[in-house]
Each structure stands twice: as C-alpha cells, then as structure tokens.
Coordinates of C-alpha atoms and ligand atoms in Angstrom, one line a residue:
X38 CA 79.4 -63.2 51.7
X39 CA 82.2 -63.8 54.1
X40 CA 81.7 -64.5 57.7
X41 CA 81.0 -62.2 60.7
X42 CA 84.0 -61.7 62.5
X43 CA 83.2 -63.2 66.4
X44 CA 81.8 -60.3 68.8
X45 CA 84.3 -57.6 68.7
X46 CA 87.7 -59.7 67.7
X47 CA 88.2 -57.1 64.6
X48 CA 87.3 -54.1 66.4
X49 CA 91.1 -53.0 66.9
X50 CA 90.4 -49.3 67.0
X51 CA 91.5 -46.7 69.8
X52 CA 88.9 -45.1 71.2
X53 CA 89.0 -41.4 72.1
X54 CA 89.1 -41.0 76.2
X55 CA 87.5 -38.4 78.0
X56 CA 87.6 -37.6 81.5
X57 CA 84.8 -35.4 82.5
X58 CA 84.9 -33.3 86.6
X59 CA 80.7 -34.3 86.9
X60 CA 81.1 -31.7 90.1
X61 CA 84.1 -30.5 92.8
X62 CA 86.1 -33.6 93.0
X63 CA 83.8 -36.4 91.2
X64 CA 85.0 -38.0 87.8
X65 CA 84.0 -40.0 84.9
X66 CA 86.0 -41.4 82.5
X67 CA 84.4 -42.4 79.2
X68 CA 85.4 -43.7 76.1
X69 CA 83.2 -44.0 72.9
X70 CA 81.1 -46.7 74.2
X71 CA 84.4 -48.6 75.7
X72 CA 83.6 -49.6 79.7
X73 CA 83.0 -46.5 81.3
X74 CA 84.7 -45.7 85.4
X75 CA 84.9 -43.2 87.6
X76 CA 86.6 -41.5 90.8
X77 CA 84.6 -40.0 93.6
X78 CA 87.0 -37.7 96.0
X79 CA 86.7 -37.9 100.0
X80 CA 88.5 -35.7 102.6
X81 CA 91.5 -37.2 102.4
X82 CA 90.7 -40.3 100.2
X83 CA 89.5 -41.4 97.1
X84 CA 86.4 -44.1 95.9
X85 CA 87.7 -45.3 92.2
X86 CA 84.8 -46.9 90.4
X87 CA 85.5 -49.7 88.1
X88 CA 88.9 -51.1 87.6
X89 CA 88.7 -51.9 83.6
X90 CA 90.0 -54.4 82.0
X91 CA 93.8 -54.6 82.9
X92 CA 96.3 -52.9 84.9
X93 CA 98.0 -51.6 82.0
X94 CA 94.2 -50.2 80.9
X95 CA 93.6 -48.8 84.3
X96 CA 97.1 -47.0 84.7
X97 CA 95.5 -44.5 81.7
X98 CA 92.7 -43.4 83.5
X99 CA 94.7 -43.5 86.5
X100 CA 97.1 -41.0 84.8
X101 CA 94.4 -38.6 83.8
X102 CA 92.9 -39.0 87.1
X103 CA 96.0 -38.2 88.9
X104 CA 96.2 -34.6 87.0
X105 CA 93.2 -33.9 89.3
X106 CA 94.2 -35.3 92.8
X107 CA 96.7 -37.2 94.4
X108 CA 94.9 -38.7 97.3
X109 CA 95.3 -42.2 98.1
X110 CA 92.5 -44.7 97.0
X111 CA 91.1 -46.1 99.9
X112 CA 88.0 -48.3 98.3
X113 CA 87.7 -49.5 94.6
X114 CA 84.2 -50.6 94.3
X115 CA 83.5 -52.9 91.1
X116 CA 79.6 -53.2 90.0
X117 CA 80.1 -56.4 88.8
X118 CA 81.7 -59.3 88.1
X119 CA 82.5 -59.0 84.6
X120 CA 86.1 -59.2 83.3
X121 CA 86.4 -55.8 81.7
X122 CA 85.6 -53.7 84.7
X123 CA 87.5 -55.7 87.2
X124 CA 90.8 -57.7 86.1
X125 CA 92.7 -54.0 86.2
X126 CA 92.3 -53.8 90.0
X127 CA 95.5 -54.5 91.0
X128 CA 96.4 -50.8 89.7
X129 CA 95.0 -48.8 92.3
X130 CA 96.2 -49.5 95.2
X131 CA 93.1 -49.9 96.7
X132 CA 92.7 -50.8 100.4
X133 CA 89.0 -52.2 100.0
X134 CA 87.9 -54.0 97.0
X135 CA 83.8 -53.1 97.4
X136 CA 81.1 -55.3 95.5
X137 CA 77.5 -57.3 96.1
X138 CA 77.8 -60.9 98.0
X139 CA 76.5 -62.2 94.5
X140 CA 79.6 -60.7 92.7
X141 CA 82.1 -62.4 95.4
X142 CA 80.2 -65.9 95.0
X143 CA 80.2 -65.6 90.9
X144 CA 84.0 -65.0 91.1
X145 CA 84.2 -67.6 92.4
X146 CA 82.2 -69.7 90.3
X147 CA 82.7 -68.5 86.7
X148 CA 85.2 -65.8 87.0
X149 CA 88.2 -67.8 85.2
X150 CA 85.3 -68.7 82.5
X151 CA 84.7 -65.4 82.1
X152 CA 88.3 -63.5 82.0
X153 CA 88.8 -66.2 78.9
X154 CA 85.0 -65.5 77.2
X155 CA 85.8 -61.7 77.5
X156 CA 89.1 -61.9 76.3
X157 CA 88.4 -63.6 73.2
X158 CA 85.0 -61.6 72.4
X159 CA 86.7 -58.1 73.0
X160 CA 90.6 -58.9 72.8
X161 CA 91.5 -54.6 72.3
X162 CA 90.4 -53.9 75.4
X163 CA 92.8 -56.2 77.6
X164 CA 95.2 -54.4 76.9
X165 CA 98.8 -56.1 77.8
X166 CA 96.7 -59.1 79.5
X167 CA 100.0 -60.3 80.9
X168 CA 99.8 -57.7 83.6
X169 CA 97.3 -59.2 84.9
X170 CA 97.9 -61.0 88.6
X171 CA 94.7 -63.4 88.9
X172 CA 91.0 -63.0 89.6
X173 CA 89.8 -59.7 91.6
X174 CA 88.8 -60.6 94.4
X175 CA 86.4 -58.6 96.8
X176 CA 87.4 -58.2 100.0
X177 CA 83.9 -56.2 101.7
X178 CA 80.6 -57.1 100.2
X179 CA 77.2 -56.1 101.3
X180 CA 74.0 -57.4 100.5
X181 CA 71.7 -54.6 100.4
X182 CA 73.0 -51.5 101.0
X183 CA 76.6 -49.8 102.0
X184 CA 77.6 -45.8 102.8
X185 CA 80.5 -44.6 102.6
X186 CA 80.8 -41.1 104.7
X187 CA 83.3 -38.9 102.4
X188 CA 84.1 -36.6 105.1
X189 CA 85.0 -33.0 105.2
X190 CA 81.3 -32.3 104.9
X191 CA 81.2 -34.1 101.3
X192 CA 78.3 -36.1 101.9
X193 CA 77.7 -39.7 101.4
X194 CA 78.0 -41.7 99.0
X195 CA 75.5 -44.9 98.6
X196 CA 76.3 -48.1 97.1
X197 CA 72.8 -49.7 96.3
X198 CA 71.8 -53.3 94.7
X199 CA 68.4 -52.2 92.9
X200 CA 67.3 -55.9 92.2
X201 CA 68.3 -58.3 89.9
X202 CA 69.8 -56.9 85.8
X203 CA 72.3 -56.9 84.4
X204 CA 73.6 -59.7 86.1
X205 CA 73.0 -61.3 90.1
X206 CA 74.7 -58.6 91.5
X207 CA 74.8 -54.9 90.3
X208 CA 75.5 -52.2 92.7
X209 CA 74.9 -48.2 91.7
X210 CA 77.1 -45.7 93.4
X211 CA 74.9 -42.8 93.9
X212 CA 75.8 -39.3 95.4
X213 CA 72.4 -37.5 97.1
X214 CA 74.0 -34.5 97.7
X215 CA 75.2 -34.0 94.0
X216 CA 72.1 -36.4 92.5
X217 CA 74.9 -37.9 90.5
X218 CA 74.7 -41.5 89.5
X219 CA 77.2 -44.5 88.7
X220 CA 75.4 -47.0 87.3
X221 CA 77.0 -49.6 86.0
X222 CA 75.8 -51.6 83.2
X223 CA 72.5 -51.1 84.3
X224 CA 71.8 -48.5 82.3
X225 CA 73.8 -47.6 78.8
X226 CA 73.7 -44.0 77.5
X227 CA 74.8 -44.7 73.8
X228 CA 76.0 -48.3 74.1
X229 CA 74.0 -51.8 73.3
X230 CA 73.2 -53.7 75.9
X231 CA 74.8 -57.0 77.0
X232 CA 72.1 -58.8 78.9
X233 CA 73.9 -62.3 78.1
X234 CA 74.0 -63.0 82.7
X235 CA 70.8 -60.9 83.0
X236 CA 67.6 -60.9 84.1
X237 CA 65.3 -59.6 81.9
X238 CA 62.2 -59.3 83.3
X239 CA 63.5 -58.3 87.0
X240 CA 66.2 -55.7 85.0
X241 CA 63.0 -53.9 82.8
X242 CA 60.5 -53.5 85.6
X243 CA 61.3 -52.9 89.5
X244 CA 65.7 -52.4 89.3
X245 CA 65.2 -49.8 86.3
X246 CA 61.9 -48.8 88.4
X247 CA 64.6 -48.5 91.7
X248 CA 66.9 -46.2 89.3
X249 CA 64.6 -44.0 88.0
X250 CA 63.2 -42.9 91.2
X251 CA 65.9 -42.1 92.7
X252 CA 65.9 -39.2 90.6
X253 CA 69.5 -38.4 89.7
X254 CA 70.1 -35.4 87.1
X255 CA 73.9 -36.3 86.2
X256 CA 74.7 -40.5 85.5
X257 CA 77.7 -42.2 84.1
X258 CA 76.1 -46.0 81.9
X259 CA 78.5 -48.8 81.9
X260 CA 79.6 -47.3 78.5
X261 CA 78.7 -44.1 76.3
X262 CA 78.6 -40.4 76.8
X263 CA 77.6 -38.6 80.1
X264 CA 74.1 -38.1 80.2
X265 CA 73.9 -34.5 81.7
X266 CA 70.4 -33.3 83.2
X267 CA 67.4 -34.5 84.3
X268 CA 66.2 -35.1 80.4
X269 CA 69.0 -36.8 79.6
X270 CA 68.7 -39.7 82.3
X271 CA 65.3 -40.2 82.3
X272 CA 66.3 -40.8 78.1
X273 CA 69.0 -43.1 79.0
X274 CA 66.7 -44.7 81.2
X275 CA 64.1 -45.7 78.9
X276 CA 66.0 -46.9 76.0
X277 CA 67.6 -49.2 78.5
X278 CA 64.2 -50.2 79.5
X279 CA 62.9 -49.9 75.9
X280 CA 65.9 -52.2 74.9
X281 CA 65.0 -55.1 77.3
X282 CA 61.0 -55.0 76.8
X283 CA 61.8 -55.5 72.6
X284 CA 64.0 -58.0 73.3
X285 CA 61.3 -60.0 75.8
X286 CA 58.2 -59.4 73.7
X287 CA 60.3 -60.8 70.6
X288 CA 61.8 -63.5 71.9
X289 CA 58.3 -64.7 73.9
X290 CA 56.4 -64.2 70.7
X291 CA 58.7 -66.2 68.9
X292 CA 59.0 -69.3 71.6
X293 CA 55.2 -69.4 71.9
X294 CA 54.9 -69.7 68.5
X295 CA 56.9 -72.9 68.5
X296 CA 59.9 -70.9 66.7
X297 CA 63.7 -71.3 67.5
X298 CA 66.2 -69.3 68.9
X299 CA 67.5 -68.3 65.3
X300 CA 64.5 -67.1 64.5
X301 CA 64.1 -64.9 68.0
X302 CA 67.4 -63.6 67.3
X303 CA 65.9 -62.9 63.2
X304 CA 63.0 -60.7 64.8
X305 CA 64.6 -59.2 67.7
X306 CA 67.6 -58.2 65.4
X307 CA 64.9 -56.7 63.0
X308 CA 63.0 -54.5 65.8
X309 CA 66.0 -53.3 67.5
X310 CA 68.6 -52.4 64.3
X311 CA 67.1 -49.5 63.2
X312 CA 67.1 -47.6 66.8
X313 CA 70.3 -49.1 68.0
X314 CA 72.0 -51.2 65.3
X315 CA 74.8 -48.4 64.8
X316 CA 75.6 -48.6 68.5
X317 CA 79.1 -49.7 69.9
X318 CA 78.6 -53.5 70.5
X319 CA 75.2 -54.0 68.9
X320 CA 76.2 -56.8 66.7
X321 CA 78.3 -58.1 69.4
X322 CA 75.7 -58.9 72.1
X323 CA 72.5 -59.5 70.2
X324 CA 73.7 -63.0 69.8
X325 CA 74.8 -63.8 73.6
X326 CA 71.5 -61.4 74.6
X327 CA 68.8 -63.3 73.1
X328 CA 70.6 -67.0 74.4
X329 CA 70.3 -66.2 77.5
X330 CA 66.9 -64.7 77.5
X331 CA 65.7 -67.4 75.5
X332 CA 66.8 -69.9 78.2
X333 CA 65.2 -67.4 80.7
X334 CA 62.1 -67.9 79.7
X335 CA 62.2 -71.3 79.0
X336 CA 62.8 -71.6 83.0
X337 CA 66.5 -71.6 83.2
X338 CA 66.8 -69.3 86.0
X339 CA 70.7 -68.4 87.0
X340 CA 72.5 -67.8 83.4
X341 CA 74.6 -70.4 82.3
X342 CA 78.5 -69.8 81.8
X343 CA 79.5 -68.2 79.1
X344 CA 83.4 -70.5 78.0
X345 CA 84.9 -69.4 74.9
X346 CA 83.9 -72.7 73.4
X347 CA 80.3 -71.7 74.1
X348 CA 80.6 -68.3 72.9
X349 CA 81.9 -69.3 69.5
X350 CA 78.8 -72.2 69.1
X351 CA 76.5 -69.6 69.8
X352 CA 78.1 -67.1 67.4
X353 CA 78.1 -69.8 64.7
X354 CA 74.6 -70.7 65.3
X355 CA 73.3 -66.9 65.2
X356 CA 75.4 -64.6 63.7
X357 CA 77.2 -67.5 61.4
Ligands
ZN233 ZN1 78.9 -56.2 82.4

C-alpha cells in the first residue's frame, strides 16, 4: 500500500468557477468545494467578501466580478484568519480591511505559521505565491457587531460574530433585507469541515444556534454550492452541526475509554465516511480535526499552531 499523499499536496486539479448574482447587485463566487467569496454592491461602492488565497487567485474572481460592476471597493471584510481567504487582499484595492478583534490578534500571533501550514497542505490553491506582499492585516475590527449602511435605499448589511467555531473569530455577513447569508466557514454546503482552530462544542450548540435563527433563505458556506431556499440552509445547517456532534461524541467515547487519538481518528473516520467521505477535503482535515478536538477536550482551550512541521507529524501519526 503506498502512502497518503499529505492533505491536499496531489490535488492539482482546476476547479470549475462559478459566479452566481444571489439578488440585484450581490455575488458569490464558488468553486467546487474550493474557498468560496463574495461581492455585495452599495450606492456607489462595493463590500468584497473574502480575499482568497493570493492576489493572482483573487484577480479571477475579480475579473468575473468586474463583468457586473465597476464600482470601487471600499471594504474587504475577511471572516477569518486563515491563509486561503485572506493572503489575496492586496488585489482589491480595498480602503477598509474588515475582521473580528480575535482575527487581528491571531494575525498576529500565528499568521506567518499559518500562510506556511496552508501552503504546504493545499499548495494549488496559492496560486503564484510570489505575489504575495506579507500578512493581511485588518485595519477596522469590531467585537460584536458592525453595519455597514449600503445606501441608495439598499439596506444594511450586518457583520455578526455568532460565538466561538470555526476558529476565535468568525464573523457572518448577513443581508436582512434580501435574508441572504455569508457565512464563512461556519457552515459548509458540500465541503468537509476543517475544525483543526475550532471550538467544538461552542461551534455545534449556541453559534450554529445564532445562525440558524436568523433565518436566512439564500447562504454562501466557506466552500461548496449555493444553498438556495429556506430547505436548503436549514440542510446545510445541520450537516454542519451533524458533522461536529459525530466528531465530539466519537472522540469523547474514545478518550473516556482510555483510547488514543489514532483510535478517535479510527472511529470518527468510520462514522463520518459514509455521509461525507466523498466530500472535497474529507480526507484532508479528518486528521488535523480530530487533533485539535482531542486536545479540546482534554482541556487545551485556545488551539495550538498548526507549523508545517506539525502538520506533517500529525499526518504521519493518523493518516500514515
Ligand atoms: Zn478557515
């Protein structure tokens, strides 16, 4: 049997990218369970959302985008602090790089760590990594809760931590008026989860809880499809949650059993193949997923950083 190739180093594939017009003037771009962004259109300005994974990466949605609208991007706002949504930044131009406070201070703490862990676990998607200036950095941050009036009788548009996920600091971009949802990699339409900075237990109860009720009937995941209709997010929804309550019930079982982590990652595997094991990045995360939540409930509570060294002990210990 010949090894596992590490995460996603030999998935080298294009994937097919779509940009779907949600409603008058608001965007997704989506890309066969590649990171997922979006545009959001003000009187006279635009809210990109996401930046991707390098400028070079961002000038293609940025191309399709600009087939729709030529207004200047006044705010980029970033959901997190993960490489592959934000090291692309620099391409738009943006006035105001939006995120949480949690995202600034984990940029600052693990960002370089992390640009050199993402890189090697998903090298297609930096694409041209040279064009990349440095770290994003955000320059407004908010705690809580930040509007942003569109204007021109658009409507707001709310950027909301929901609790604790994904990672520290997730922030959904959510339009009342159109009940159309951004959410990050809080919730995945067709996509495995990467929970490998998450909080489990906060992530599965009250922030999906927060989500759910705010009742959107169009939202873009962090990758896959667009779930269209009320059915279809409330289904995205709860295979997110579904995900994450497998995952703790295996891995708990497994610990309190005196068991080790190759043996949580045995049984979690097991449960969750069958639903989601032909999902983009399955295979990919399970490893990093059930590390981190292992350590979560064993009482480590901020996620340790992820180095490339780490990445590839973890991947020899689990998946080798
Ligand atoms: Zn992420």
């Amino acid at each position: 049997m010949t090894a596992k190739a590490f995460a996603s180093s030999a998935d080298l594939a294009d994937q097919r990218q779509t940009l779907d017009v949600l409603a008058d003037g608001v965007y997704a771009f989506t890309a066969e369970g590649d990171p997922n962004a979006g545009a959001i259109e003000g009187e006279d300005f635009l809210v990109c959302f996401e930046a991707l994974a390098t400028p070079v990466a961002a000038r293609e949605w940025l191309t399709r985008l600009r087939e729709h609208t030529d207004k200047p991007v006044r705010y980029l706002v970033l959901s997190h602090y993960h490489a592959v949504r934000v090291l692309g930044a620099s391409a738009f131009g943006a006035d105001v790089v939006v995120a949480h406070d949690k995202t600034r201070e984990l940029v600052a703490e693990r960002g370089k760590e992390d640009w050199e862990s993402e890189l090697g676990r998903m090298p297609r998607l930096f694409k041209e990594p040279d064009s990349i200036p440095g770290l994003t950095w955000p320059t407004l941050t908010f705690s809580d809760r930040l509007t942003i009036d569109l204007g021109g009788g658009r409507g707001d548009l709310v950027l909301w931590h929901c609790g604790r996920g994904h990672t520290e600091g997730d922030l959904v971009a959510w339009l009342p008026r159109r009940r159309i949802l951004f959410a990050g990699d809080l919730v995945e339409a067709q996509a495995a989860l990467y929970t490998g900075d998450a909080f489990h237990r906060d992530w599965a109860t009250g922030t999906l809880d927060r989500i759910a009720g705010l009742g959107a009937e169009t939202l873009v995941g962090g990758r896959g499809a667009v779930a269209w209709g009320r059915e279809a997010v409330d289904a995205a929804i709860a295979q997110t949650r579904m995900f994450l309550e497998v995952m703790i019930r295996e891995v708990g079982a497994v610990r309190d059993a005196g068991g080790t982590l190759r043996q949580a990652f045995e049984a979690v595997r097991e449960r969750l193949a069958p639903r989601f094991g032909g999902w983009p990045i399955f295979e990919h995360c399970l490893p990093f997923d059930v590390s981190r939540l292992w350590d979560e409930l064993s009482g480590v509570e901020r996620p340790r950083v992820w180095t490339a060294a780490r990445d590839r002990e973890v991947w020899a210990l689990l998946q080798g």
